mmCIF file of C-alpha atoms (C1' of nucleotides) in Angstrom:
data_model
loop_
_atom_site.group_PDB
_atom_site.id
_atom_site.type_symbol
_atom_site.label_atom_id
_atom_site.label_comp_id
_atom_site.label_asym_id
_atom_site.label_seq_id
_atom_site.Cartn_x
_atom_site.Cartn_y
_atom_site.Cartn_z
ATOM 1 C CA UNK A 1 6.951 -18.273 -2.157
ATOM 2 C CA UNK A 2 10.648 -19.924 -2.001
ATOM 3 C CA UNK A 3 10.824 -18.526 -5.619
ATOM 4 C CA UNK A 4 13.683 -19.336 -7.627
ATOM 5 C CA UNK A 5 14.958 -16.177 -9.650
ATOM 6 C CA UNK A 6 13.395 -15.402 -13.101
ATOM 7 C CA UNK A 7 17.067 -15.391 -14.799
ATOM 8 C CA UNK A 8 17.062 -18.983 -13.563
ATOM 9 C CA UNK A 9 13.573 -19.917 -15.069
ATOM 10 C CA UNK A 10 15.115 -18.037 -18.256
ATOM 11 C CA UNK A 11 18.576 -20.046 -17.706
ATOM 12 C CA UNK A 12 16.432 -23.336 -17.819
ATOM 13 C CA UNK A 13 14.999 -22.111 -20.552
ATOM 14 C CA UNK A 14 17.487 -21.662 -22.531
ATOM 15 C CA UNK A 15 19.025 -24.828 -21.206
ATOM 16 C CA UNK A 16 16.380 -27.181 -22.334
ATOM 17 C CA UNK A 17 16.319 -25.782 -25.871
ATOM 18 C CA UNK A 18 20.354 -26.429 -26.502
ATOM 19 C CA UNK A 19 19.560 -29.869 -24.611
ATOM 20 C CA UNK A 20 16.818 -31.233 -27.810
ATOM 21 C CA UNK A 21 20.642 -30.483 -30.064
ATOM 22 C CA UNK A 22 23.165 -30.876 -27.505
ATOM 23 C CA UNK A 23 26.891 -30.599 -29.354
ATOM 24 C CA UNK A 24 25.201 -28.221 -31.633
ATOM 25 C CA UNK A 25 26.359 -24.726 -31.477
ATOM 26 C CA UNK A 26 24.381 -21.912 -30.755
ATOM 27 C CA UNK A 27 24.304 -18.111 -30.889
ATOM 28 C CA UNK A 28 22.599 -16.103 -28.604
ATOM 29 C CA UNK A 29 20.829 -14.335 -30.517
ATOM 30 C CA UNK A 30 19.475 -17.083 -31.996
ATOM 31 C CA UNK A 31 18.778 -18.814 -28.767
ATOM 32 C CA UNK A 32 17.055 -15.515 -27.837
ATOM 33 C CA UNK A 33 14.762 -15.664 -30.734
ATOM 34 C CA UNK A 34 13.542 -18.582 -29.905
ATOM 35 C CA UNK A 35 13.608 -19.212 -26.331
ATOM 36 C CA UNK A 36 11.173 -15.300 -27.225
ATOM 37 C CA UNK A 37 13.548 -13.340 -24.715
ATOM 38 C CA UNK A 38 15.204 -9.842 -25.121
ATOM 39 C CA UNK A 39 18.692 -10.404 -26.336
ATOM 40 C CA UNK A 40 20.188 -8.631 -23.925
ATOM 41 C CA UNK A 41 19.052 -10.394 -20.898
ATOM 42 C CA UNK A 42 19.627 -13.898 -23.145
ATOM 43 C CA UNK A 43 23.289 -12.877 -23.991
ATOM 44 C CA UNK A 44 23.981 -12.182 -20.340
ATOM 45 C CA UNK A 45 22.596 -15.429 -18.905
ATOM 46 C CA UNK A 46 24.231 -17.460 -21.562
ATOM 47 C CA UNK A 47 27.776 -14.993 -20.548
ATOM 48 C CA UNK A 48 27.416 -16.325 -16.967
ATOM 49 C CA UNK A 49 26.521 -19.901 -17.731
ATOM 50 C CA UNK A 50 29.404 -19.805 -19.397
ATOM 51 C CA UNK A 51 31.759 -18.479 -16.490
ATOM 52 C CA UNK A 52 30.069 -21.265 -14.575
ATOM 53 C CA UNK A 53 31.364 -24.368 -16.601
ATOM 54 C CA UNK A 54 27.628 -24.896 -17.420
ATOM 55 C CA UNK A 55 28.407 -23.914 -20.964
ATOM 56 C CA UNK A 56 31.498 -23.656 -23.497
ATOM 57 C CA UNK A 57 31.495 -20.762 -25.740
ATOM 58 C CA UNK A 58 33.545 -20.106 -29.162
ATOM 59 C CA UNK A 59 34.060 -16.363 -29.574
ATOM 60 C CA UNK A 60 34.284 -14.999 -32.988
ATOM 61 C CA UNK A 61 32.362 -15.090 -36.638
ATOM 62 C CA UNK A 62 30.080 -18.418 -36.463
ATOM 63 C CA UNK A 63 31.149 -18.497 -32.847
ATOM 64 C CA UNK A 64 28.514 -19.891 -30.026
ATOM 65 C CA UNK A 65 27.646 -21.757 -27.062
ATOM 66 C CA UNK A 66 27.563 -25.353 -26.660
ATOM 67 C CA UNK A 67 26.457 -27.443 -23.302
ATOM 68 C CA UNK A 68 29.748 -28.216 -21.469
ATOM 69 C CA UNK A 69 28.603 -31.780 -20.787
ATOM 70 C CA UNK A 70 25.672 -34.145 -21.674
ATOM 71 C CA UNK A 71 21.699 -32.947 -20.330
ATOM 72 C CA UNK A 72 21.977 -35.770 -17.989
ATOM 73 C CA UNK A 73 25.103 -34.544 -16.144
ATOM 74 C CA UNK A 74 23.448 -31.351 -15.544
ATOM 75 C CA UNK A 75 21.104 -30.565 -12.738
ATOM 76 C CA UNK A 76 19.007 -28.255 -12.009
ATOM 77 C CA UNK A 77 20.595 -27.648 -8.865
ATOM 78 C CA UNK A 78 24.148 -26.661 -10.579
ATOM 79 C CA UNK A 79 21.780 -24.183 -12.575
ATOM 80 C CA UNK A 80 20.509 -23.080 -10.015
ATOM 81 C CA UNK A 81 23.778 -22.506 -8.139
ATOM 82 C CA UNK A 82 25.014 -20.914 -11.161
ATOM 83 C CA UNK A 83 22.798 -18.111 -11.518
ATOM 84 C CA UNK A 84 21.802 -18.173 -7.921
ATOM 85 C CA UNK A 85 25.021 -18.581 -5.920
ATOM 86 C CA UNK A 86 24.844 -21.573 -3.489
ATOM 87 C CA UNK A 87 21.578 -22.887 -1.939
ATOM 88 C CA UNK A 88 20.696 -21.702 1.442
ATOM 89 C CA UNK A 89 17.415 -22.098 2.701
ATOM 90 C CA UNK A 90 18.697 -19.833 6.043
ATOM 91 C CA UNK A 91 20.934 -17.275 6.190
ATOM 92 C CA UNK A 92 22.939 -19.515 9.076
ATOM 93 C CA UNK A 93 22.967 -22.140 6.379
ATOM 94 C CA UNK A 94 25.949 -20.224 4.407
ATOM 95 C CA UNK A 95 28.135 -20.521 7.048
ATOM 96 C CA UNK A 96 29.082 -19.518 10.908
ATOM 97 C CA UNK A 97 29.038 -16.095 11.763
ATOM 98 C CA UNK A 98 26.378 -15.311 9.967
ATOM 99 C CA UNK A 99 23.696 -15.228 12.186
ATOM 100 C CA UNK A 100 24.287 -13.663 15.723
ATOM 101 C CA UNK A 101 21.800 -16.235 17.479
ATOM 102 C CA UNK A 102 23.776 -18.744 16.569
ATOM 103 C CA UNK A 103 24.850 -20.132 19.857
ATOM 104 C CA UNK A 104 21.301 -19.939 20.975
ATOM 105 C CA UNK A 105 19.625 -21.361 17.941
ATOM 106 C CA UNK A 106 18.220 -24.770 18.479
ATOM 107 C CA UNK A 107 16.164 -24.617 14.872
ATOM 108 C CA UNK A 108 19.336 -24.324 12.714
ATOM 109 C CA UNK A 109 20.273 -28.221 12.510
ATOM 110 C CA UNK A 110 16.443 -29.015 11.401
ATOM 111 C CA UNK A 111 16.393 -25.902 8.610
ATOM 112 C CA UNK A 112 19.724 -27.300 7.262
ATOM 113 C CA UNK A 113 17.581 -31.112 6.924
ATOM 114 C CA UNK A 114 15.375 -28.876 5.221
ATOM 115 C CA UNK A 115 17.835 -27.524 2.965
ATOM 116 C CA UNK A 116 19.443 -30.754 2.158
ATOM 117 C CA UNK A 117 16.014 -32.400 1.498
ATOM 118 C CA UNK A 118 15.850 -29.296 -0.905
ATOM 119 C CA UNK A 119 19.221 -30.045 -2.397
ATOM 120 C CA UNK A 120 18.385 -33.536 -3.166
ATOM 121 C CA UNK A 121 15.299 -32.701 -4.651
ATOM 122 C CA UNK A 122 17.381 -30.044 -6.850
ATOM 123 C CA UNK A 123 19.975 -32.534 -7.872
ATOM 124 C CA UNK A 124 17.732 -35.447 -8.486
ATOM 125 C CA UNK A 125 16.074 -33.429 -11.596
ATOM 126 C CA UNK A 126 18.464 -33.395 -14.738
ATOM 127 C CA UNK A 127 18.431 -31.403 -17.785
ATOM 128 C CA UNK A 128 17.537 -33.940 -19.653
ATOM 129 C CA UNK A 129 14.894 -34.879 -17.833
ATOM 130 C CA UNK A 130 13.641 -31.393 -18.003
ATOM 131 C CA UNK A 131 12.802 -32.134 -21.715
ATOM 132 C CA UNK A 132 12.096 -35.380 -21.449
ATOM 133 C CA UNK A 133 8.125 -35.950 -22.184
ATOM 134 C CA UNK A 134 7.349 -37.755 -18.775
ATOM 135 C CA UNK A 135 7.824 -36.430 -15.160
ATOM 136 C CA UNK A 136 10.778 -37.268 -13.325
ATOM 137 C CA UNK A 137 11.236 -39.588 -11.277
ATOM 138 C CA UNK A 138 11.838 -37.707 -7.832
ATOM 139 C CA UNK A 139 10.158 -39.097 -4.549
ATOM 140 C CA UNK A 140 10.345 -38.175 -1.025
ATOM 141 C CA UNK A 141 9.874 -40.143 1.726
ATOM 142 C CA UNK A 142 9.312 -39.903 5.413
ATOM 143 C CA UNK A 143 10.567 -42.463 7.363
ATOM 144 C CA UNK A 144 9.174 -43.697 10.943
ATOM 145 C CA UNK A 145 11.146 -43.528 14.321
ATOM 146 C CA UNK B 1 19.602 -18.632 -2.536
ATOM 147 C CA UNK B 2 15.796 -19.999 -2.522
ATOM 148 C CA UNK B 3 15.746 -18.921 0.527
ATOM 149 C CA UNK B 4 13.003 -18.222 3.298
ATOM 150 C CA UNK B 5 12.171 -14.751 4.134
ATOM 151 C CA UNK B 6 13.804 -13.114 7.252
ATOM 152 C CA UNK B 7 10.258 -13.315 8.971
ATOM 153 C CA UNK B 8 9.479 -16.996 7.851
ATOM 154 C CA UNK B 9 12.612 -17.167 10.185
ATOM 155 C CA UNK B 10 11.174 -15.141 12.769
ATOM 156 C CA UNK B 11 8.089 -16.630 12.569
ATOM 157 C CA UNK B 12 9.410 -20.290 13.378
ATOM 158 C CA UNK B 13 11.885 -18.872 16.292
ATOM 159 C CA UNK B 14 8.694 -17.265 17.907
ATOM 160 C CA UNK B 15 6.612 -20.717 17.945
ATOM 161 C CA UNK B 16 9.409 -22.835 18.608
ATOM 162 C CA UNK B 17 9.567 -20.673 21.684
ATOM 163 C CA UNK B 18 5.704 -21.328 22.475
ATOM 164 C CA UNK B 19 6.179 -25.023 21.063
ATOM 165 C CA UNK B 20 8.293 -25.180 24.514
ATOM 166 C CA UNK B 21 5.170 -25.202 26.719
ATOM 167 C CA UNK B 22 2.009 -25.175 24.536
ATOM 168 C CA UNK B 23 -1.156 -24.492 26.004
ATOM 169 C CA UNK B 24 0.711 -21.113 27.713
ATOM 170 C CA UNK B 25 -0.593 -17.931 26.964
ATOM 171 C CA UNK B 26 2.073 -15.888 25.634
ATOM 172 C CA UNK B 27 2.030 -11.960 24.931
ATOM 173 C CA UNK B 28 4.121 -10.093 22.361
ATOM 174 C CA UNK B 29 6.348 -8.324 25.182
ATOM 175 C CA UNK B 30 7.708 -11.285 26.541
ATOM 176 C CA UNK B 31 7.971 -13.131 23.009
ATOM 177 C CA UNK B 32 10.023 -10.508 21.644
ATOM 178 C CA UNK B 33 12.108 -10.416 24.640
ATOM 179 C CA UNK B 34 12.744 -14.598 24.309
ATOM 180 C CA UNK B 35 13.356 -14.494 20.578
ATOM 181 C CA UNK B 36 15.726 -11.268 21.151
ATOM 182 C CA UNK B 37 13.313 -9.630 18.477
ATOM 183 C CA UNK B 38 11.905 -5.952 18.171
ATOM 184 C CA UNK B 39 8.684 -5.654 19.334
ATOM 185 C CA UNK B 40 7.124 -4.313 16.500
ATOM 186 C CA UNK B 41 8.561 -7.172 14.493
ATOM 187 C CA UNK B 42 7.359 -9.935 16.888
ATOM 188 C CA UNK B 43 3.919 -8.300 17.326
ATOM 189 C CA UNK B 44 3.194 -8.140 13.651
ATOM 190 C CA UNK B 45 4.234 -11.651 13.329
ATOM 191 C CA UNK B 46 1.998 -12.969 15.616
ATOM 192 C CA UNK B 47 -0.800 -10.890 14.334
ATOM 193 C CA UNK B 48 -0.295 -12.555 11.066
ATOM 194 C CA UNK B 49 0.359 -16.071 12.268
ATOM 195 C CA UNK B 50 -3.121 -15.878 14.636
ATOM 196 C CA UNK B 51 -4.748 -14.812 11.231
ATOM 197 C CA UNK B 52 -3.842 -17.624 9.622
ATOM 198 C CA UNK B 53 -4.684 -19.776 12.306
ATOM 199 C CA UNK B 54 -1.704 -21.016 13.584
ATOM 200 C CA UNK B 55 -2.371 -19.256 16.593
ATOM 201 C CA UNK B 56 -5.217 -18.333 18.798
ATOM 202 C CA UNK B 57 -5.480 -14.890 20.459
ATOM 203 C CA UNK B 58 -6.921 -13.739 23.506
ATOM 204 C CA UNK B 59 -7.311 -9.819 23.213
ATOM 205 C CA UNK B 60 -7.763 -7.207 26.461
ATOM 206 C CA UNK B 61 -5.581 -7.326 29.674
ATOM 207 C CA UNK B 62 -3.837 -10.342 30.470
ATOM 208 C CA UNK B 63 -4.305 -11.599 26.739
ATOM 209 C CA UNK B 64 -1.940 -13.238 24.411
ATOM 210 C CA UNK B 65 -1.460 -15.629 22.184
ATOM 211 C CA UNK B 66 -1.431 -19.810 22.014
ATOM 212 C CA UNK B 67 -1.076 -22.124 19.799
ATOM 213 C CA UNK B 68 -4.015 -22.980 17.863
ATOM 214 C CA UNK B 69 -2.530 -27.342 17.549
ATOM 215 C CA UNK B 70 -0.781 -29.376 18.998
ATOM 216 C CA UNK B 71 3.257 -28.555 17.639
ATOM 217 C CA UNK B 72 2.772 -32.014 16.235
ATOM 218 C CA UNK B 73 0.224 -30.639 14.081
ATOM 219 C CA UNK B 74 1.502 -27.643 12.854
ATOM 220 C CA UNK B 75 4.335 -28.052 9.865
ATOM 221 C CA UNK B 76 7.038 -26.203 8.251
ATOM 222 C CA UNK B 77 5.195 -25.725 5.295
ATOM 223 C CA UNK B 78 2.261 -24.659 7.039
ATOM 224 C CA UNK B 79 4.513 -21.979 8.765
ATOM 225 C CA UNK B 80 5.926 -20.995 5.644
ATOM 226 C CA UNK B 81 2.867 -20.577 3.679
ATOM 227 C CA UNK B 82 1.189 -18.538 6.699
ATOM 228 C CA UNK B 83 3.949 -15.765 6.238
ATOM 229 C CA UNK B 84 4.789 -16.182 2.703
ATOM 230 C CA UNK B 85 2.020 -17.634 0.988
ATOM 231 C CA UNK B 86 1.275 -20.220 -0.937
ATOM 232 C CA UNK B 87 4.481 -22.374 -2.178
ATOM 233 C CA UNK B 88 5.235 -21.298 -6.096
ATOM 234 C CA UNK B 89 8.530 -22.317 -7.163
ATOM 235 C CA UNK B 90 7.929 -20.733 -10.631
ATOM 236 C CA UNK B 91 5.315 -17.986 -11.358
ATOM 237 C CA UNK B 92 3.794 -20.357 -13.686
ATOM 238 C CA UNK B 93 2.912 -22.573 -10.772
ATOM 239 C CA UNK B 94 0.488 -20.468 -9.058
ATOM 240 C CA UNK B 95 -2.196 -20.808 -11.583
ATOM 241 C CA UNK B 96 -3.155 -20.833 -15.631
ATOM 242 C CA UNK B 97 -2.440 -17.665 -17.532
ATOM 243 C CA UNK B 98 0.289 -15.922 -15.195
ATOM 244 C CA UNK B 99 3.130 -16.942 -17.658
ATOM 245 C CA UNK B 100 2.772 -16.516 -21.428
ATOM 246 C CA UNK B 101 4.847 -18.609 -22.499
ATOM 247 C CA UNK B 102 3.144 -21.256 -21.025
ATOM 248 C CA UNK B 103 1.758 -22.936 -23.986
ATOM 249 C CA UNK B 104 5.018 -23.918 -25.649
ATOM 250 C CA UNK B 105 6.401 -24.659 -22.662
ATOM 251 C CA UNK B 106 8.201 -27.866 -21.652
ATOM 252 C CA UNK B 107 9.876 -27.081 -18.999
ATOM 253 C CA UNK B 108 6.584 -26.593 -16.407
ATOM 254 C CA UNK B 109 5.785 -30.021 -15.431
ATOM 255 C CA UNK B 110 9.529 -30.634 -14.012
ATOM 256 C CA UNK B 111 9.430 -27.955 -12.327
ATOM 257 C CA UNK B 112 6.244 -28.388 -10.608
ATOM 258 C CA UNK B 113 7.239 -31.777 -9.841
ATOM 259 C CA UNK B 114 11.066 -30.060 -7.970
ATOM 260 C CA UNK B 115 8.080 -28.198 -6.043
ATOM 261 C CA UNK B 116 6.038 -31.195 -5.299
ATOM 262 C CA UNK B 117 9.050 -32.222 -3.429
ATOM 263 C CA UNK B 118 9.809 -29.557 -1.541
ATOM 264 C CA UNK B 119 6.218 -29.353 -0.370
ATOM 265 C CA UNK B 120 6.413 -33.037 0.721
ATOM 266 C CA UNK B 121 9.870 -32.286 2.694
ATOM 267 C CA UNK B 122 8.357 -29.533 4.423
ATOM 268 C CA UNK B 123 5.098 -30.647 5.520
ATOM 269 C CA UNK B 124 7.109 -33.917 6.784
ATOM 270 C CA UNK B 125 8.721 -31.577 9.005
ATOM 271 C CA UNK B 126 6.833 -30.495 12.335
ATOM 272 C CA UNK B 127 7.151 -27.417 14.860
ATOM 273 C CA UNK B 128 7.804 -30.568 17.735
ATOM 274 C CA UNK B 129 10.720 -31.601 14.998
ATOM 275 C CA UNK B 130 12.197 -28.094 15.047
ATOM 276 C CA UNK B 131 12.670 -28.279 18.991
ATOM 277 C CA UNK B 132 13.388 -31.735 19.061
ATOM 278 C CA UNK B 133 17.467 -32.062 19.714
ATOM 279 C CA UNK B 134 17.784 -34.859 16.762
ATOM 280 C CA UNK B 135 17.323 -34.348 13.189
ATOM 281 C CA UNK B 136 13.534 -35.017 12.036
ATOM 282 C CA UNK B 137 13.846 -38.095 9.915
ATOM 283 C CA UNK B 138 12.848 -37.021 6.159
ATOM 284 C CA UNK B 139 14.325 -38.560 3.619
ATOM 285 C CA UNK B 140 14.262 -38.193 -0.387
ATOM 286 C CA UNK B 141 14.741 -41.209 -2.550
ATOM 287 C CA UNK B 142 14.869 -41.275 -6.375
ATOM 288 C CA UNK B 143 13.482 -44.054 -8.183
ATOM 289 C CA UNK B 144 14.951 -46.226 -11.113
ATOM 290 C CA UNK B 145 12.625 -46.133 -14.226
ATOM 291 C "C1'" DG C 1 44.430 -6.792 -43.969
ATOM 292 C "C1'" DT C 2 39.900 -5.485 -43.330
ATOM 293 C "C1'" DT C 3 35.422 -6.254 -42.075
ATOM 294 C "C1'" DA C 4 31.616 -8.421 -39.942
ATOM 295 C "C1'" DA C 5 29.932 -11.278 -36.442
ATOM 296 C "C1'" DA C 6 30.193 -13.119 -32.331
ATOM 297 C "C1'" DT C 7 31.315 -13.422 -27.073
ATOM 298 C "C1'" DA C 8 33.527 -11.004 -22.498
ATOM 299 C "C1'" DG C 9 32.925 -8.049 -19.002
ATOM 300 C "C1'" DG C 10 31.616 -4.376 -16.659
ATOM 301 C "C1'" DA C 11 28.768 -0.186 -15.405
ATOM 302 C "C1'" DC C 12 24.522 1.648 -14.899
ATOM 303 C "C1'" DT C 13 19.428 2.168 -13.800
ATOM 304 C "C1'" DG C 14 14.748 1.549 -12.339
ATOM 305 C "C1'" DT C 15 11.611 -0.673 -9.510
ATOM 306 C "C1'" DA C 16 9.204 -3.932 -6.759
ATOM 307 C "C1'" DC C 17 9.222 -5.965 -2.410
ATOM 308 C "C1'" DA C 18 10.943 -7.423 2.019
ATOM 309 C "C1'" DG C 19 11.776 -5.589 6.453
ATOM 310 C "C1'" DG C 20 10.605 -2.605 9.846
ATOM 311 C "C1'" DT C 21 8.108 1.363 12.362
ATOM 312 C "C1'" DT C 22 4.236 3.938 14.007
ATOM 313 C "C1'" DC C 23 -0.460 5.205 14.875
ATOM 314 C "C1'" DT C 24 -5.264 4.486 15.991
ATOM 315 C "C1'" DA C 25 -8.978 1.437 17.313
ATOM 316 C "C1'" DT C 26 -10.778 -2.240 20.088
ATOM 317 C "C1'" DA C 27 -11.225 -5.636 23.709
ATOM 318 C "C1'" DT C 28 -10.844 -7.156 28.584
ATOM 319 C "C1'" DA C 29 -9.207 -7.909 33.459
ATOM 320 C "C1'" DG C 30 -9.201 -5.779 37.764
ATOM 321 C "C1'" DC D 1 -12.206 3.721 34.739
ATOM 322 C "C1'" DT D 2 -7.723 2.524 33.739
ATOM 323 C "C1'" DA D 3 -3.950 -0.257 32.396
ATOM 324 C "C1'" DT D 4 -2.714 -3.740 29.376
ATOM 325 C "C1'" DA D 5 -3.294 -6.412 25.629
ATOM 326 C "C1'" DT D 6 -4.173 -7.442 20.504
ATOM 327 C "C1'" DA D 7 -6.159 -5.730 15.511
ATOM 328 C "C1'" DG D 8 -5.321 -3.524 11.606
ATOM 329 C "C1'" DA D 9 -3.800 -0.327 8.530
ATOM 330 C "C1'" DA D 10 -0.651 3.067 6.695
ATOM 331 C "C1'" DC D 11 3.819 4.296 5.898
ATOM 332 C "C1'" DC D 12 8.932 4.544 5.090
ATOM 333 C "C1'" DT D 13 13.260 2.739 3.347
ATOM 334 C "C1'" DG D 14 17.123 -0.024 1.706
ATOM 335 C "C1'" DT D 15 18.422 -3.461 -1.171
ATOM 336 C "C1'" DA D 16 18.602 -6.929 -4.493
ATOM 337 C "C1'" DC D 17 16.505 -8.428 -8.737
ATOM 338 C "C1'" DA D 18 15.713 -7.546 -13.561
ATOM 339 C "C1'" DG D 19 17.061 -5.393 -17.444
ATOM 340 C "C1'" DT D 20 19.892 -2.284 -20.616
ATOM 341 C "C1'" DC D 21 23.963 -0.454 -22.705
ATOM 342 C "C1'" DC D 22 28.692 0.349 -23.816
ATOM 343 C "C1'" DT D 23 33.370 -0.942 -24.808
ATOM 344 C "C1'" DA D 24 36.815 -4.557 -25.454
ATOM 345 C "C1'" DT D 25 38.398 -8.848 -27.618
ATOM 346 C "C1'" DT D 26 38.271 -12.847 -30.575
ATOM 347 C "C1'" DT D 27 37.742 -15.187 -35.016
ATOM 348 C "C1'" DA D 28 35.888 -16.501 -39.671
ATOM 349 C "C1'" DA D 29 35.513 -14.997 -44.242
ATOM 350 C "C1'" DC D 30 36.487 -12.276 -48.094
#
DNA sequence: GTTAAATAGGACTGTACAGGTTCTATATAG
DNA sequence: CTATATAGAACCTGTACAGTCCTATTTAAC
């Protein structure tokens, strides 16, 4: 469990095949064919990654998308966030309020550690190392008293 | 989003309760009442958490529950995979043949690896951590190439 | 100017699963 | 024997994810 969304394993998808051409410009259904998803659930992802800044599109004849920056500026957590909405691990995590234990609640300050770790994690991994033939280089470490 | 399931949360509210004073037999009644949690809810949680082995039961009159380890030795992750099952970030991660895309696909090494992290960051943290008043020391570091 | 090709944005729908309840069976202390 | 526990399964229900479709709007090309 802890699974991200399939629309984000599709948005990654799609990601990592616009980040082998970056600057070149792509159609969705194009992108579609060869990413092998419906068009319709391709055209809305690409739609929202667009809203997101993730993406700059070019309406029209021979219009497109194109990636709004270089693979190595995006990460998988702003893709994540962008199809997602923001990361919370907890419900309290999103803000006060939330949660009516609150006052009680002496977990809250380790799930947010959890959460950050989580973040980190996200943000460490770029696009471009998503293609990139070798694993990223992402390490945790747990650090004595 | 990515977040933990309502009951995960549950779930680690109830032991951090018993984490208080391990070695106490605890029953459902007087769980629920602690955590501020429906009976039902709290009994089926603890049902599931002594199947899993996280906690031992003691059936008939007077019976309850305890926790199976020290809270040392119990961790978030194990927690989370009790109620959840096992950590999958992706589909694709849970074994060969679920996706079928998977032999074109790029993308599922990274990904495993984002999960490889968040394993590590919550097995580093323990039940002891989450009652602990300070922040459990985990820390992520990424690497120069 | 018209047409074709593309994105923008929203509405709509089905369905799987989390969240929660209830019931019956079984064990055990007193 | 009875009261008090847990064991386990069946069941209901709301909601959010996944996916489709329809109607603008923009722009290149002829």
């Amino acid at each position: 469990m802890l699974r991200i969304s399939k629309l984000t394993d599709y948005a990654t998808l799609l990601l990592t095949h616009m980040a082998r051409a970056p600057q070149q410009v792509y159609s969705a259904r194009g992108l579609a064919e060869q990413a092998a998803l419906p068009l319709p659930v391709a055209a809305k992802l690409l739609k929202l990654l667009a809203r997101e800044g993730l993406l700059v599109s070019q309406r029209g004849a021979a219009g497109g998308y194109v990636l709004a920056r270089a693979p190595q500026r995006i990460s998988m957590a702003q893709i994540l966030a962008a199809v997602e909405g923001p990361l919370a691990v907890t419900e309290c995590a999103l803000g006060r309020g939330v949660c009516e234990m609150e006052k009680g609640c002496a977990t809250r300050p380790h799930w947010q550690l959890i959460g950050h770790a989580l973040q980190v994690a996200l943000e460490a991994v770029s696009l471009a190392d998503m293609v990139a033939p070798k694993a990223a280089p992402v390490r945790l470490q747990r650090l004595e008293r």
